[in-house]
Amino acid sequence: MRIVLLGANGQLGRLLRASLAPLGEVVAATREGRLADGTPALRADLADSAGLAAALDSGAADLIVNAAAYTAVDKAESEPERADRINHRAVAEIGDWAARRGACVVHYSTDYVFDGRADRPYREDDPVGPLGVYGRSKLAGEEALRGSGAAHLILRTAWVYAAEGHNFLRTMLRLAGERDELRIVADQIGSPTPAGLIAAVSAELIAQWQAAAPDRRAALQGTYHLTAAGRCSWHAFAEAIFDRAEAAGLIARRPRLVAIGSAEYPTPARRPAWSVLDCERLQTRFGLHLPAWEQGLREVVDALAAARSA
């Protein structure tokens, strides 16, 4: 199987390069046309329609894994056209290409398609209601892919972090060395999810898809929620990060944490207050068990500590 991985330099894309390798030939594609270490890669900029089409033709994929996205939630409010181009129209073009070529698409979406007003974990078929430009662009991308006729898996996830990239974990570890006190939002609830978990589960889903008979593939196609199990606030996540980082020797001291409400930390884009996703459909259909978010955090922080001491 020939796999074109879009967004191969991102925090998820870097981990997907490793997890997808046993499944076939992975063609890494990046906006710059090279990997972070300078290795040449397929150039695929989702903001450039003609360039994306050329990259897809050149990649000649059996499977497209789209880990590229416009993720600057606040900046999207002032760049709606760019967000829509990358998160919606480019996804429509990927779906159309895949439908014509008989290829499959794995695409990642977000909790931001919901309005965050639920009182239970969101299921895949719950009503959507994005609060801002980013969520609307991601929802439009989902709908375009479903409407393209391409075989697809759409994986919605939330609160993603990794040992590399720009994310809440790395921000907290950096600020631990700079601040004596941090004010962290305590009234937004979600499931912190390591990118490594998403990469590993994605590979397992693709392996099962690849091995399935046609009728089984048809049954597996669709939208799934994929996060770590459990839930917490950003404030509780920060507490857990510092607990583990201190125990692992990653930080010399920890700042004092002050719980605040979202209203005390205004941002251009509104965030869902409730981002907990129900992952039962994915676990049942694919026979998987998703670990607790605390386990994922422990593994990522311990890996960071081991890398620092190596």
mmCIF file of C-alpha atoms in Angstrom:
data_model
loop_
_atom_site.group_PDB
_atom_site.id
_atom_site.type_symbol
_atom_site.label_atom_id
_atom_site.label_comp_id
_atom_site.label_asym_id
_atom_site.label_seq_id
_atom_site.Cartn_x
_atom_site.Cartn_y
_atom_site.Cartn_z
ATOM 1 C CA MET A 1 0.000 0.000 0.000
ATOM 2 C CA ARG A 2 1.288 3.457 -0.938
ATOM 3 C CA ILE A 3 0.451 6.020 1.756
ATOM 4 C CA VAL A 4 0.735 9.775 1.252
ATOM 5 C CA LEU A 5 1.023 11.474 4.635
ATOM 6 C CA LEU A 6 0.089 15.159 4.493
ATOM 7 C CA GLY A 7 1.407 17.336 7.307
ATOM 8 C CA ALA A 8 4.356 15.053 8.008
ATOM 9 C CA ASN A 9 6.235 17.737 9.975
ATOM 10 C CA GLY A 10 3.461 18.386 12.493
ATOM 11 C CA GLN A 11 3.301 17.025 16.031
ATOM 12 C CA LEU A 12 0.965 14.239 14.852
ATOM 13 C CA GLY A 13 2.563 13.822 11.434
ATOM 14 C CA ARG A 14 5.999 13.080 12.901
ATOM 15 C CA LEU A 15 4.565 10.226 14.955
ATOM 16 C CA LEU A 16 2.446 8.932 12.073
ATOM 17 C CA ARG A 17 5.566 8.551 9.953
ATOM 18 C CA ALA A 18 6.725 5.859 12.375
ATOM 19 C CA SER A 19 3.385 4.199 13.117
ATOM 20 C CA LEU A 20 2.372 3.912 9.438
ATOM 21 C CA ALA A 21 5.733 2.566 8.224
ATOM 22 C CA PRO A 22 4.872 -1.140 8.770
ATOM 23 C CA LEU A 23 1.715 -0.772 6.664
ATOM 24 C CA GLY A 24 3.312 0.167 3.364
ATOM 25 C CA GLU A 25 5.380 2.769 1.559
ATOM 26 C CA VAL A 26 4.940 6.098 3.339
ATOM 27 C CA VAL A 27 5.410 9.196 1.170
ATOM 28 C CA ALA A 28 5.901 12.102 3.567
ATOM 29 C CA ALA A 29 4.453 15.396 2.330
ATOM 30 C CA THR A 30 5.049 18.814 3.867
ATOM 31 C CA ARG A 31 4.269 22.422 3.011
ATOM 32 C CA GLU A 32 7.980 23.190 2.534
ATOM 33 C CA GLY A 33 8.869 20.056 0.571
ATOM 34 C CA ARG A 34 11.289 18.804 3.220
ATOM 35 C CA LEU A 35 11.212 17.194 6.644
ATOM 36 C CA ALA A 36 12.340 18.994 9.793
ATOM 37 C CA ASP A 37 15.801 17.436 9.472
ATOM 38 C CA GLY A 38 16.177 18.671 5.887
ATOM 39 C CA THR A 39 15.351 15.368 4.188
ATOM 40 C CA PRO A 40 13.498 15.997 0.900
ATOM 41 C CA ALA A 41 9.761 15.307 0.976
ATOM 42 C CA LEU A 42 6.814 15.689 -1.363
ATOM 43 C CA ARG A 43 5.740 19.334 -1.443
ATOM 44 C CA ALA A 44 2.042 19.663 -0.642
ATOM 45 C CA ASP A 45 0.708 23.018 0.529
ATOM 46 C CA LEU A 46 -3.010 22.794 1.271
ATOM 47 C CA ALA A 47 -3.298 26.562 0.739
ATOM 48 C CA ASP A 48 -2.289 26.054 -2.932
ATOM 49 C CA SER A 49 -4.972 24.238 -4.910
ATOM 50 C CA ALA A 50 -2.870 23.620 -8.026
ATOM 51 C CA GLY A 51 0.126 22.538 -5.965
ATOM 52 C CA LEU A 52 -2.004 20.151 -3.922
ATOM 53 C CA ALA A 53 -3.417 18.574 -7.079
ATOM 54 C CA ALA A 54 0.084 18.083 -8.473
ATOM 55 C CA ALA A 55 1.259 16.554 -5.188
ATOM 56 C CA LEU A 56 -1.632 14.109 -5.097
ATOM 57 C CA ASP A 57 -0.952 13.072 -8.704
ATOM 58 C CA SER A 58 2.733 12.643 -7.952
ATOM 59 C CA GLY A 59 2.090 10.746 -4.730
ATOM 60 C CA ALA A 60 -0.313 8.322 -6.453
ATOM 61 C CA ALA A 61 -1.620 7.118 -3.113
ATOM 62 C CA ASP A 62 -3.750 4.128 -2.251
ATOM 63 C CA LEU A 63 -4.317 5.859 1.090
ATOM 64 C CA ILE A 64 -4.106 9.559 1.982
ATOM 65 C CA VAL A 65 -3.620 10.392 5.650
ATOM 66 C CA ASN A 66 -4.346 14.077 6.149
ATOM 67 C CA ALA A 67 -2.608 15.318 9.286
ATOM 68 C CA ALA A 68 -2.283 18.853 7.881
ATOM 69 C CA ALA A 69 -4.596 21.594 9.108
ATOM 70 C CA TYR A 70 -4.958 25.249 9.974
ATOM 71 C CA THR A 71 -4.995 25.059 13.781
ATOM 72 C CA ALA A 72 -4.444 28.672 14.902
ATOM 73 C CA VAL A 73 -7.846 28.927 16.571
ATOM 74 C CA ASP A 74 -7.641 32.610 17.506
ATOM 75 C CA LYS A 75 -5.873 33.760 14.342
ATOM 76 C CA ALA A 76 -8.587 32.059 12.271
ATOM 77 C CA GLU A 77 -11.024 34.747 13.417
ATOM 78 C CA SER A 78 -9.034 37.286 11.370
ATOM 79 C CA GLU A 79 -8.075 34.840 8.582
ATOM 80 C CA PRO A 80 -11.349 33.080 7.767
ATOM 81 C CA GLU A 81 -10.538 32.606 4.085
ATOM 82 C CA ARG A 82 -7.201 30.937 4.804
ATOM 83 C CA ALA A 83 -8.709 28.700 7.479
ATOM 84 C CA ASP A 84 -11.507 27.683 5.114
ATOM 85 C CA ARG A 85 -9.078 27.068 2.252
ATOM 86 C CA ILE A 86 -6.920 24.667 4.278
ATOM 87 C CA ASN A 87 -9.516 22.988 6.490
ATOM 88 C CA HIS A 88 -12.410 22.822 4.028
ATOM 89 C CA ARG A 89 -11.706 23.378 0.356
ATOM 90 C CA ALA A 90 -8.419 21.459 0.357
ATOM 91 C CA VAL A 91 -10.137 18.537 2.076
ATOM 92 C CA ALA A 92 -12.848 18.616 -0.598
ATOM 93 C CA GLU A 93 -10.138 18.415 -3.270
ATOM 94 C CA ILE A 94 -8.435 15.517 -1.473
ATOM 95 C CA GLY A 95 -11.767 13.684 -1.281
ATOM 96 C CA ASP A 96 -12.549 14.306 -4.950
ATOM 97 C CA TRP A 97 -9.096 13.045 -5.991
ATOM 98 C CA ALA A 98 -9.449 9.943 -3.830
ATOM 99 C CA ALA A 99 -12.936 9.197 -5.159
ATOM 100 C CA ARG A 100 -11.697 9.323 -8.748
ATOM 101 C CA ARG A 101 -8.696 7.099 -7.996
ATOM 102 C CA GLY A 102 -10.372 4.633 -5.641
ATOM 103 C CA ALA A 103 -8.164 5.693 -2.747
ATOM 104 C CA CYS A 104 -9.087 5.927 0.932
ATOM 105 C CA VAL A 105 -8.730 9.056 3.102
ATOM 106 C CA VAL A 106 -8.017 9.237 6.827
ATOM 107 C CA HIS A 107 -8.750 12.749 8.063
ATOM 108 C CA TYR A 108 -8.532 14.360 11.507
ATOM 109 C CA SER A 109 -11.132 16.700 12.931
ATOM 110 C CA THR A 110 -11.888 18.300 16.258
ATOM 111 C CA ASP A 111 -14.131 18.778 19.282
ATOM 112 C CA TYR A 112 -14.595 22.373 18.057
ATOM 113 C CA VAL A 113 -17.376 21.190 15.735
ATOM 114 C CA PHE A 114 -19.548 21.138 18.896
ATOM 115 C CA ASP A 115 -20.762 24.097 20.948
ATOM 116 C CA GLY A 116 -19.619 22.696 24.300
ATOM 117 C CA ARG A 117 -23.005 22.946 26.008
ATOM 118 C CA ALA A 118 -23.619 19.218 26.463
ATOM 119 C CA ASP A 119 -23.945 17.486 29.828
ATOM 120 C CA ARG A 120 -22.553 14.125 28.644
ATOM 121 C CA PRO A 121 -19.739 13.045 26.289
ATOM 122 C CA TYR A 122 -20.502 13.929 22.683
ATOM 123 C CA ARG A 123 -21.382 11.071 20.353
ATOM 124 C CA GLU A 124 -20.562 11.126 16.656
ATOM 125 C CA ASP A 125 -24.161 11.754 15.612
ATOM 126 C CA ASP A 126 -24.902 14.522 18.105
ATOM 127 C CA PRO A 127 -25.908 17.910 16.654
ATOM 128 C CA VAL A 128 -22.949 20.113 15.758
ATOM 129 C CA GLY A 129 -22.668 23.830 16.397
ATOM 130 C CA PRO A 130 -19.188 25.316 16.079
ATOM 131 C CA LEU A 131 -18.600 28.569 17.953
ATOM 132 C CA GLY A 132 -15.988 30.140 15.670
ATOM 133 C CA VAL A 133 -14.210 30.207 12.326
ATOM 134 C CA TYR A 134 -11.868 27.312 13.098
ATOM 135 C CA GLY A 135 -14.684 24.955 14.128
ATOM 136 C CA ARG A 136 -16.811 25.948 11.141
ATOM 137 C CA SER A 137 -13.929 25.335 8.736
ATOM 138 C CA LYS A 138 -13.245 21.890 10.225
ATOM 139 C CA LEU A 139 -16.918 20.951 10.090
ATOM 140 C CA ALA A 140 -17.127 22.051 6.456
ATOM 141 C CA GLY A 141 -14.107 19.853 5.708
ATOM 142 C CA GLU A 142 -15.803 16.850 7.306
ATOM 143 C CA GLU A 143 -18.950 17.429 5.270
ATOM 144 C CA ALA A 144 -16.981 17.856 2.041
ATOM 145 C CA LEU A 145 -15.110 14.603 2.570
ATOM 146 C CA ARG A 146 -18.314 12.708 3.328
ATOM 147 C CA GLY A 147 -19.916 14.183 0.230
ATOM 148 C CA SER A 148 -16.985 13.378 -2.055
ATOM 149 C CA GLY A 149 -17.818 9.703 -2.387
ATOM 150 C CA ALA A 150 -14.319 8.682 -1.255
ATOM 151 C CA ALA A 151 -13.856 5.848 1.196
ATOM 152 C CA HIS A 152 -12.898 7.562 4.429
ATOM 153 C CA LEU A 153 -12.331 7.545 8.154
ATOM 154 C CA ILE A 154 -12.827 10.855 9.974
ATOM 155 C CA LEU A 155 -11.264 10.882 13.434
ATOM 156 C CA ARG A 156 -12.345 13.678 15.768
ATOM 157 C CA THR A 157 -9.961 14.298 18.624
ATOM 158 C CA ALA A 158 -9.303 16.960 21.278
ATOM 159 C CA TRP A 159 -6.683 18.541 23.549
ATOM 160 C CA VAL A 160 -3.794 17.024 21.592
ATOM 161 C CA TYR A 161 -0.237 17.323 22.883
ATOM 162 C CA ALA A 162 3.150 15.717 22.287
ATOM 163 C CA ALA A 163 6.787 15.923 23.298
ATOM 164 C CA GLU A 164 7.370 18.131 20.235
ATOM 165 C CA GLY A 165 5.443 20.946 18.612
ATOM 166 C CA HIS A 166 3.318 23.761 20.016
ATOM 167 C CA ASN A 167 0.956 22.460 22.684
ATOM 168 C CA PHE A 168 -0.221 22.948 26.259
ATOM 169 C CA LEU A 169 2.259 20.493 27.794
ATOM 170 C CA ARG A 170 5.297 22.179 26.271
ATOM 171 C CA THR A 171 3.965 25.626 27.142
ATOM 172 C CA MET A 172 3.513 24.625 30.796
ATOM 173 C CA LEU A 173 7.028 23.163 30.999
ATOM 174 C CA ARG A 174 8.492 26.326 29.495
ATOM 175 C CA LEU A 175 6.539 28.629 31.795
ATOM 176 C CA ALA A 176 7.590 26.623 34.840
ATOM 177 C CA GLY A 177 11.045 28.101 34.436
ATOM 178 C CA GLU A 178 9.794 31.638 33.811
ATOM 179 C CA ARG A 179 6.904 32.339 36.175
ATOM 180 C CA ASP A 180 6.167 32.043 39.880
ATOM 181 C CA GLU A 181 2.418 31.949 39.307
ATOM 182 C CA LEU A 182 0.200 30.766 36.447
ATOM 183 C CA ARG A 183 -3.503 31.508 36.031
ATOM 184 C CA ILE A 184 -5.127 28.542 34.284
ATOM 185 C CA VAL A 185 -8.712 28.136 33.090
ATOM 186 C CA ALA A 186 -10.659 25.677 35.230
ATOM 187 C CA ASP A 187 -14.123 25.740 33.622
ATOM 188 C CA GLN A 188 -13.264 24.090 30.295
ATOM 189 C CA ILE A 189 -13.343 20.288 30.432
ATOM 190 C CA GLY A 190 -11.771 17.815 28.000
ATOM 191 C CA SER A 191 -9.602 14.735 27.583
ATOM 192 C CA PRO A 192 -5.863 15.409 27.166
ATOM 193 C CA THR A 193 -4.764 13.155 24.312
ATOM 194 C CA PRO A 194 -1.161 12.369 23.347
ATOM 195 C CA ALA A 195 -0.448 12.487 19.630
ATOM 196 C CA GLY A 196 1.320 9.159 20.010
ATOM 197 C CA LEU A 197 -1.971 7.526 20.966
ATOM 198 C CA ILE A 198 -3.680 8.999 17.900
ATOM 199 C CA ALA A 199 -0.839 7.784 15.666
ATOM 200 C CA ALA A 200 -0.889 4.261 17.113
ATOM 201 C CA VAL A 201 -4.676 3.924 16.918
ATOM 202 C CA SER A 202 -4.705 5.341 13.378
ATOM 203 C CA ALA A 203 -2.271 2.647 12.265
ATOM 204 C CA GLU A 204 -4.420 -0.051 13.878
ATOM 205 C CA LEU A 205 -7.576 1.221 12.193
ATOM 206 C CA ILE A 206 -5.849 1.323 8.825
ATOM 207 C CA ALA A 207 -4.450 -2.189 9.299
ATOM 208 C CA GLN A 208 -7.934 -3.511 10.057
ATOM 209 C CA TRP A 209 -9.369 -1.595 7.093
ATOM 210 C CA GLN A 210 -6.659 -2.968 4.815
ATOM 211 C CA ALA A 211 -7.331 -6.566 5.903
ATOM 212 C CA ALA A 212 -11.133 -6.312 5.720
ATOM 213 C CA ALA A 213 -13.403 -7.738 3.045
ATOM 214 C CA PRO A 214 -15.326 -5.133 0.991
ATOM 215 C CA ASP A 215 -18.534 -5.427 3.031
ATOM 216 C CA ARG A 216 -16.577 -5.066 6.267
ATOM 217 C CA ARG A 217 -14.802 -1.985 4.888
ATOM 218 C CA ALA A 218 -18.156 -0.411 4.096
ATOM 219 C CA ALA A 219 -19.291 -1.030 7.671
ATOM 220 C CA LEU A 220 -16.124 0.500 9.114
ATOM 221 C CA GLN A 221 -16.254 3.691 7.063
ATOM 222 C CA GLY A 222 -17.399 6.841 8.810
ATOM 223 C CA THR A 223 -16.736 9.250 11.652
ATOM 224 C CA TYR A 224 -15.226 8.267 15.001
ATOM 225 C CA HIS A 225 -14.193 9.983 18.204
ATOM 226 C CA LEU A 226 -10.646 9.290 19.383
ATOM 227 C CA THR A 227 -9.303 10.664 22.654
ATOM 228 C CA ALA A 228 -7.749 9.304 25.795
ATOM 229 C CA ALA A 229 -10.237 8.143 28.432
ATOM 230 C CA GLY A 230 -11.340 10.334 31.309
ATOM 231 C CA ARG A 231 -11.641 14.087 31.619
ATOM 232 C CA CYS A 232 -10.235 17.082 33.474
ATOM 233 C CA SER A 233 -9.984 20.860 33.296
ATOM 234 C CA TRP A 234 -6.999 22.751 31.898
ATOM 235 C CA HIS A 235 -6.140 23.673 35.478
ATOM 236 C CA ALA A 236 -6.188 20.020 36.581
ATOM 237 C CA PHE A 237 -4.142 19.052 33.524
ATOM 238 C CA ALA A 238 -1.538 21.672 34.442
ATOM 239 C CA GLU A 239 -1.399 20.330 38.020
ATOM 240 C CA ALA A 240 -0.859 16.813 36.685
ATOM 241 C CA ILE A 241 1.854 18.004 34.279
ATOM 242 C CA PHE A 242 3.805 19.655 37.078
ATOM 243 C CA ASP A 243 3.308 16.676 39.408
ATOM 244 C CA ARG A 244 4.794 14.312 36.853
ATOM 245 C CA ALA A 245 7.464 16.680 35.563
ATOM 246 C CA GLU A 246 8.678 17.358 39.096
ATOM 247 C CA ALA A 247 8.808 13.643 39.892
ATOM 248 C CA ALA A 248 10.703 12.963 36.653
ATOM 249 C CA GLY A 249 13.221 15.731 37.290
ATOM 250 C CA LEU A 250 12.145 17.785 34.275
ATOM 251 C CA ILE A 251 11.570 20.967 36.274
ATOM 252 C CA ALA A 252 13.535 22.383 39.193
ATOM 253 C CA ARG A 253 10.541 24.138 40.701
ATOM 254 C CA ARG A 254 6.839 24.437 40.042
ATOM 255 C CA PRO A 255 4.822 27.636 39.843
ATOM 256 C CA ARG A 256 1.749 28.244 41.947
ATOM 257 C CA LEU A 257 -1.425 27.569 39.948
ATOM 258 C CA VAL A 258 -4.491 29.772 40.266
ATOM 259 C CA ALA A 259 -7.791 28.491 38.903
ATOM 260 C CA ILE A 260 -9.686 31.069 36.842
ATOM 261 C CA GLY A 261 -12.818 31.154 34.705
ATOM 262 C CA SER A 262 -12.845 31.521 30.935
ATOM 263 C CA ALA A 263 -14.209 35.040 31.327
ATOM 264 C CA GLU A 264 -10.967 36.021 33.067
ATOM 265 C CA TYR A 265 -8.918 34.877 30.067
ATOM 266 C CA PRO A 266 -10.661 36.366 27.024
ATOM 267 C CA THR A 267 -9.575 35.180 23.580
ATOM 268 C CA PRO A 268 -10.657 36.171 20.050
ATOM 269 C CA ALA A 269 -12.258 32.751 19.537
ATOM 270 C CA ARG A 270 -14.712 31.181 21.965
ATOM 271 C CA ARG A 271 -13.732 27.737 23.242
ATOM 272 C CA PRO A 272 -16.192 24.911 23.949
ATOM 273 C CA ALA A 273 -16.661 24.623 27.712
ATOM 274 C CA TRP A 274 -17.234 20.871 27.343
ATOM 275 C CA SER A 275 -14.985 18.970 24.916
ATOM 276 C CA VAL A 276 -15.452 15.410 26.157
ATOM 277 C CA LEU A 277 -15.999 12.943 23.302
ATOM 278 C CA ASP A 278 -17.660 9.529 23.596
ATOM 279 C CA CYS A 279 -15.268 7.001 21.987
ATOM 280 C CA GLU A 280 -17.392 3.891 22.449
ATOM 281 C CA ARG A 281 -18.145 3.502 18.727
ATOM 282 C CA LEU A 282 -14.458 3.309 17.829
ATOM 283 C CA GLN A 283 -13.618 0.930 20.665
ATOM 284 C CA THR A 284 -16.527 -1.405 19.860
ATOM 285 C CA ARG A 285 -16.151 -1.547 16.085
ATOM 286 C CA PHE A 286 -12.379 -1.975 16.107
ATOM 287 C CA GLY A 287 -11.999 -3.917 19.357
ATOM 288 C CA LEU A 288 -9.766 -1.331 20.995
ATOM 289 C CA HIS A 289 -9.264 -0.014 24.522
ATOM 290 C CA LEU A 290 -8.291 3.620 24.971
ATOM 291 C CA PRO A 291 -6.103 4.291 28.037
ATOM 292 C CA ALA A 292 -6.682 6.977 30.655
ATOM 293 C CA TRP A 293 -5.292 10.422 29.958
ATOM 294 C CA GLU A 294 -3.111 10.167 33.061
ATOM 295 C CA GLN A 295 -1.288 7.176 31.573
ATOM 296 C CA GLY A 296 -0.560 9.040 28.364
ATOM 297 C CA LEU A 297 0.778 12.038 30.258
ATOM 298 C CA ARG A 298 3.052 9.829 32.333
ATOM 299 C CA GLU A 299 4.483 8.173 29.230
ATOM 300 C CA VAL A 300 5.142 11.452 27.401
ATOM 301 C CA VAL A 301 6.754 13.187 30.383
ATOM 302 C CA ASP A 302 8.890 10.135 31.188
ATOM 303 C CA ALA A 303 10.022 9.962 27.555
ATOM 304 C CA LEU A 304 10.993 13.657 27.693
ATOM 305 C CA ALA A 305 12.964 13.052 30.884
ATOM 306 C CA ALA A 306 14.726 10.037 29.387
ATOM 307 C CA ALA A 307 15.649 12.012 26.255
ATOM 308 C CA ARG A 308 17.047 14.858 28.331
ATOM 309 C CA SER A 309 19.238 12.528 30.400
ATOM 310 C CA ALA A 310 20.479 10.501 27.407
#
